[in-house]
Amino acid sequence: MDSQHSQTTDPKTQEIITRMNRRDHRTEQIIRRILYILEHLIAVLSILALVAALCIEIYQMITTSGYFDDISNYLHNILTIVVGLEFVRMLIDTTPANILEVLTVAITRHVILSHDNPWSNMACIACIAGLFAIRRFLIPRNELKEEMVETE
């Protein structure tokens, strides 16, 4: 049976279907717009929190004597801010490349700061190698910088 014959030819039914499709499309666009605005609001709030954390860290560097005696505390704070900045960048520009970079930075931070278990470090290094392999072999170059979420 031809696809044209399987569709209804009743004009009222066609009008109802067309109206429903338009309404569904408008609803989808509204929801996408709300999510877009919320993502950017979260990004702005995160940036404010990260700037405040960086200011506190700089203030402590200047005012605390012997601040750099415990370098692991400094690295923990600074690398947490870096991971936060990468996360904000991912929120604003959701591309496969940015997502992979956030994961790579977060895992690298864990490797640098944790000295408890060599097997955990090896697993993290394997994860980083896996992320590089994903980037190299599974994501085409032309898609690395393409926005993953459409905001019409």
PDB file of C-alpha atoms in Angstrom:
ATOM      1  CA  MET A   1       0.000   0.000   0.000  1.00  0.00           C
ATOM      2  CA  ASP A   2       1.356   3.440  -0.894  1.00  0.00           C
ATOM      3  CA  SER A   3       2.228   5.745   2.029  1.00  0.00           C
ATOM      4  CA  GLN A   4      -0.016   8.493   0.664  1.00  0.00           C
ATOM      5  CA  HIS A   5      -3.025   6.181   0.748  1.00  0.00           C
ATOM      6  CA  SER A   6      -2.294   5.083   4.325  1.00  0.00           C
ATOM      7  CA  GLN A   7      -2.500   8.687   5.544  1.00  0.00           C
ATOM      8  CA  THR A   8      -5.872  10.164   6.263  1.00  0.00           C
ATOM      9  CA  THR A   9      -7.368  12.480   3.686  1.00  0.00           C
ATOM     10  CA  ASP A  10      -9.861  14.069   6.063  1.00  0.00           C
ATOM     11  CA  PRO A  11      -8.995  17.796   6.200  1.00  0.00           C
ATOM     12  CA  LYS A  12     -10.169  18.166   9.821  1.00  0.00           C
ATOM     13  CA  THR A  13      -7.969  15.312  10.956  1.00  0.00           C
ATOM     14  CA  GLN A  14      -5.010  16.741   9.032  1.00  0.00           C
ATOM     15  CA  GLU A  15      -5.608  20.139  10.630  1.00  0.00           C
ATOM     16  CA  ILE A  16      -5.716  18.601  14.122  1.00  0.00           C
ATOM     17  CA  ILE A  17      -2.504  16.670  13.480  1.00  0.00           C
ATOM     18  CA  THR A  18      -0.797  19.801  12.128  1.00  0.00           C
ATOM     19  CA  ARG A  19      -1.889  21.839  15.162  1.00  0.00           C
ATOM     20  CA  MET A  20      -0.659  19.142  17.554  1.00  0.00           C
ATOM     21  CA  ASN A  21       2.694  18.973  15.785  1.00  0.00           C
ATOM     22  CA  ARG A  22       3.104  22.761  15.993  1.00  0.00           C
ATOM     23  CA  ARG A  23       2.159  22.749  19.678  1.00  0.00           C
ATOM     24  CA  ASP A  24       4.613  19.925  20.400  1.00  0.00           C
ATOM     25  CA  HIS A  25       7.349  21.780  18.524  1.00  0.00           C
ATOM     26  CA  ARG A  26       6.664  25.014  20.461  1.00  0.00           C
ATOM     27  CA  THR A  27       6.647  23.129  23.771  1.00  0.00           C
ATOM     28  CA  GLU A  28       9.942  21.465  22.899  1.00  0.00           C
ATOM     29  CA  GLN A  29      11.477  24.821  21.964  1.00  0.00           C
ATOM     30  CA  ILE A  30      10.301  26.400  25.228  1.00  0.00           C
ATOM     31  CA  ILE A  31      11.770  23.551  27.265  1.00  0.00           C
ATOM     32  CA  ARG A  32      15.071  23.757  25.346  1.00  0.00           C
ATOM     33  CA  ARG A  33      15.214  27.508  25.936  1.00  0.00           C
ATOM     34  CA  ILE A  34      14.551  27.106  29.675  1.00  0.00           C
ATOM     35  CA  LEU A  35      17.294  24.476  29.925  1.00  0.00           C
ATOM     36  CA  TYR A  36      19.680  26.727  27.989  1.00  0.00           C
ATOM     37  CA  ILE A  37      18.996  29.627  30.363  1.00  0.00           C
ATOM     38  CA  LEU A  38      19.385  27.395  33.442  1.00  0.00           C
ATOM     39  CA  GLU A  39      22.701  26.011  32.165  1.00  0.00           C
ATOM     40  CA  HIS A  40      24.021  29.536  31.686  1.00  0.00           C
ATOM     41  CA  LEU A  41      22.729  30.620  35.087  1.00  0.00           C
ATOM     42  CA  ILE A  42      24.507  27.680  36.707  1.00  0.00           C
ATOM     43  CA  ALA A  43      27.641  28.579  34.740  1.00  0.00           C
ATOM     44  CA  VAL A  44      27.524  32.196  35.964  1.00  0.00           C
ATOM     45  CA  LEU A  45      26.985  31.114  39.580  1.00  0.00           C
ATOM     46  CA  SER A  46      29.839  28.619  39.251  1.00  0.00           C
ATOM     47  CA  ILE A  47      32.141  31.297  37.852  1.00  0.00           C
ATOM     48  CA  LEU A  48      31.296  33.590  40.772  1.00  0.00           C
ATOM     49  CA  ALA A  49      32.042  30.790  43.245  1.00  0.00           C
ATOM     50  CA  LEU A  50      35.307  29.949  41.473  1.00  0.00           C
ATOM     51  CA  VAL A  51      36.427  33.595  41.408  1.00  0.00           C
ATOM     52  CA  ALA A  52      35.640  33.841  45.128  1.00  0.00           C
ATOM     53  CA  ALA A  53      37.616  30.651  45.798  1.00  0.00           C
ATOM     54  CA  LEU A  54      40.546  31.989  43.775  1.00  0.00           C
ATOM     55  CA  CYS A  55      40.448  35.311  45.654  1.00  0.00           C
ATOM     56  CA  ILE A  56      40.434  33.468  48.989  1.00  0.00           C
ATOM     57  CA  GLU A  57      43.353  31.331  47.832  1.00  0.00           C
ATOM     58  CA  ILE A  58      45.367  34.383  46.740  1.00  0.00           C
ATOM     59  CA  TYR A  59      44.553  36.142  50.019  1.00  0.00           C
ATOM     60  CA  GLN A  60      45.782  33.117  51.972  1.00  0.00           C
ATOM     61  CA  MET A  61      48.963  32.988  49.876  1.00  0.00           C
ATOM     62  CA  ILE A  62      49.726  36.587  50.780  1.00  0.00           C
ATOM     63  CA  THR A  63      48.714  36.613  54.440  1.00  0.00           C
ATOM     64  CA  THR A  64      49.586  33.115  55.683  1.00  0.00           C
ATOM     65  CA  SER A  65      53.217  32.603  56.580  1.00  0.00           C
ATOM     66  CA  GLY A  66      54.467  29.191  55.538  1.00  0.00           C
ATOM     67  CA  TYR A  67      51.557  28.779  53.154  1.00  0.00           C
ATOM     68  CA  PHE A  68      53.651  26.843  50.642  1.00  0.00           C
ATOM     69  CA  ASP A  69      55.037  24.493  53.300  1.00  0.00           C
ATOM     70  CA  ASP A  70      52.029  22.257  52.636  1.00  0.00           C
ATOM     71  CA  ILE A  71      52.074  22.214  48.842  1.00  0.00           C
ATOM     72  CA  SER A  72      49.437  19.469  48.611  1.00  0.00           C
ATOM     73  CA  ASN A  73      46.822  21.791  50.122  1.00  0.00           C
ATOM     74  CA  TYR A  74      47.719  24.463  47.569  1.00  0.00           C
ATOM     75  CA  LEU A  75      47.538  21.973  44.695  1.00  0.00           C
ATOM     76  CA  HIS A  76      44.211  20.629  45.941  1.00  0.00           C
ATOM     77  CA  ASN A  77      42.648  24.093  46.010  1.00  0.00           C
ATOM     78  CA  ILE A  78      44.073  25.324  42.707  1.00  0.00           C
ATOM     79  CA  LEU A  79      43.302  22.132  40.785  1.00  0.00           C
ATOM     80  CA  THR A  80      39.760  22.136  42.160  1.00  0.00           C
ATOM     81  CA  ILE A  81      39.345  25.635  40.718  1.00  0.00           C
ATOM     82  CA  VAL A  82      40.769  24.456  37.368  1.00  0.00           C
ATOM     83  CA  VAL A  83      38.327  21.516  37.222  1.00  0.00           C
ATOM     84  CA  GLY A  84      35.508  23.923  38.056  1.00  0.00           C
ATOM     85  CA  LEU A  85      36.536  26.244  35.228  1.00  0.00           C
ATOM     86  CA  GLU A  86      36.633  23.338  32.790  1.00  0.00           C
ATOM     87  CA  PHE A  87      33.162  22.326  33.964  1.00  0.00           C
ATOM     88  CA  VAL A  88      31.842  25.833  33.322  1.00  0.00           C
ATOM     89  CA  ARG A  89      33.375  25.777  29.847  1.00  0.00           C
ATOM     90  CA  MET A  90      31.645  22.467  29.203  1.00  0.00           C
ATOM     91  CA  LEU A  91      28.303  23.929  30.330  1.00  0.00           C
ATOM     92  CA  ILE A  92      28.636  26.880  27.987  1.00  0.00           C
ATOM     93  CA  ASP A  93      30.046  25.013  24.977  1.00  0.00           C
ATOM     94  CA  THR A  94      28.944  21.380  25.008  1.00  0.00           C
ATOM     95  CA  THR A  95      31.217  19.763  22.457  1.00  0.00           C
ATOM     96  CA  PRO A  96      32.749  16.274  22.609  1.00  0.00           C
ATOM     97  CA  ALA A  97      36.191  17.880  22.865  1.00  0.00           C
ATOM     98  CA  ASN A  98      35.198  19.939  25.934  1.00  0.00           C
ATOM     99  CA  ILE A  99      33.572  16.959  27.649  1.00  0.00           C
ATOM    100  CA  LEU A 100      36.691  14.860  27.110  1.00  0.00           C
ATOM    101  CA  GLU A 101      38.875  17.707  28.413  1.00  0.00           C
ATOM    102  CA  VAL A 102      36.803  18.032  31.600  1.00  0.00           C
ATOM    103  CA  LEU A 103      37.089  14.303  32.241  1.00  0.00           C
ATOM    104  CA  THR A 104      40.814  14.340  31.507  1.00  0.00           C
ATOM    105  CA  VAL A 105      41.451  17.273  33.864  1.00  0.00           C
ATOM    106  CA  ALA A 106      39.337  15.733  36.638  1.00  0.00           C
ATOM    107  CA  ILE A 107      41.095  12.367  36.400  1.00  0.00           C
ATOM    108  CA  THR A 108      44.509  14.029  36.175  1.00  0.00           C
ATOM    109  CA  ARG A 109      43.701  16.034  39.309  1.00  0.00           C
ATOM    110  CA  HIS A 110      42.927  12.773  41.099  1.00  0.00           C
ATOM    111  CA  VAL A 111      46.234  11.229  39.997  1.00  0.00           C
ATOM    112  CA  ILE A 112      48.216  14.273  41.119  1.00  0.00           C
ATOM    113  CA  LEU A 113      46.550  14.593  44.515  1.00  0.00           C
ATOM    114  CA  SER A 114      46.059  10.984  45.597  1.00  0.00           C
ATOM    115  CA  HIS A 115      49.100   9.092  46.747  1.00  0.00           C
ATOM    116  CA  ASP A 116      47.304   6.275  48.485  1.00  0.00           C
ATOM    117  CA  ASN A 117      47.170   3.408  46.007  1.00  0.00           C
ATOM    118  CA  PRO A 118      49.368   2.746  42.979  1.00  0.00           C
ATOM    119  CA  TRP A 119      46.666   0.572  41.395  1.00  0.00           C
ATOM    120  CA  SER A 120      44.245   3.478  41.587  1.00  0.00           C
ATOM    121  CA  ASN A 121      46.802   5.651  39.821  1.00  0.00           C
ATOM    122  CA  MET A 122      47.262   3.004  37.136  1.00  0.00           C
ATOM    123  CA  ALA A 123      43.491   2.814  36.634  1.00  0.00           C
ATOM    124  CA  CYS A 124      43.351   6.615  36.284  1.00  0.00           C
ATOM    125  CA  ILE A 125      46.167   6.580  33.755  1.00  0.00           C
ATOM    126  CA  ALA A 126      44.352   3.846  31.812  1.00  0.00           C
ATOM    127  CA  CYS A 127      41.200   6.014  31.879  1.00  0.00           C
ATOM    128  CA  ILE A 128      43.127   8.980  30.511  1.00  0.00           C
ATOM    129  CA  ALA A 129      44.600   6.786  27.773  1.00  0.00           C
ATOM    130  CA  GLY A 130      41.070   5.564  27.018  1.00  0.00           C
ATOM    131  CA  LEU A 131      39.824   9.153  26.744  1.00  0.00           C
ATOM    132  CA  PHE A 132      42.614   9.973  24.303  1.00  0.00           C
ATOM    133  CA  ALA A 133      41.781   6.851  22.299  1.00  0.00           C
ATOM    134  CA  ILE A 134      38.107   7.851  22.226  1.00  0.00           C
ATOM    135  CA  ARG A 135      39.048  11.292  21.008  1.00  0.00           C
ATOM    136  CA  ARG A 136      41.418   9.939  18.383  1.00  0.00           C
ATOM    137  CA  PHE A 137      39.512   6.953  17.022  1.00  0.00           C
ATOM    138  CA  LEU A 138      35.817   7.266  17.875  1.00  0.00           C
ATOM    139  CA  ILE A 139      34.991  10.938  17.355  1.00  0.00           C
ATOM    140  CA  PRO A 140      35.503  12.300  13.835  1.00  0.00           C
ATOM    141  CA  ARG A 141      37.587  15.476  13.725  1.00  0.00           C
ATOM    142  CA  ASN A 142      34.778  17.525  12.211  1.00  0.00           C
ATOM    143  CA  GLU A 143      32.494  16.626  15.153  1.00  0.00           C
ATOM    144  CA  LEU A 144      34.961  17.500  17.926  1.00  0.00           C
ATOM    145  CA  LYS A 145      34.040  21.189  17.911  1.00  0.00           C
ATOM    146  CA  GLU A 146      30.380  20.824  16.938  1.00  0.00           C
ATOM    147  CA  GLU A 147      27.850  21.806  19.571  1.00  0.00           C
ATOM    148  CA  MET A 148      26.139  18.676  20.892  1.00  0.00           C
ATOM    149  CA  VAL A 149      22.997  20.444  22.106  1.00  0.00           C
ATOM    150  CA  GLU A 150      21.001  22.415  19.597  1.00  0.00           C
ATOM    151  CA  THR A 151      19.531  25.694  20.775  1.00  0.00           C
ATOM    152  CA  GLU A 152      17.344  27.061  18.049  1.00  0.00           C
TER     153      GLU A 152
END
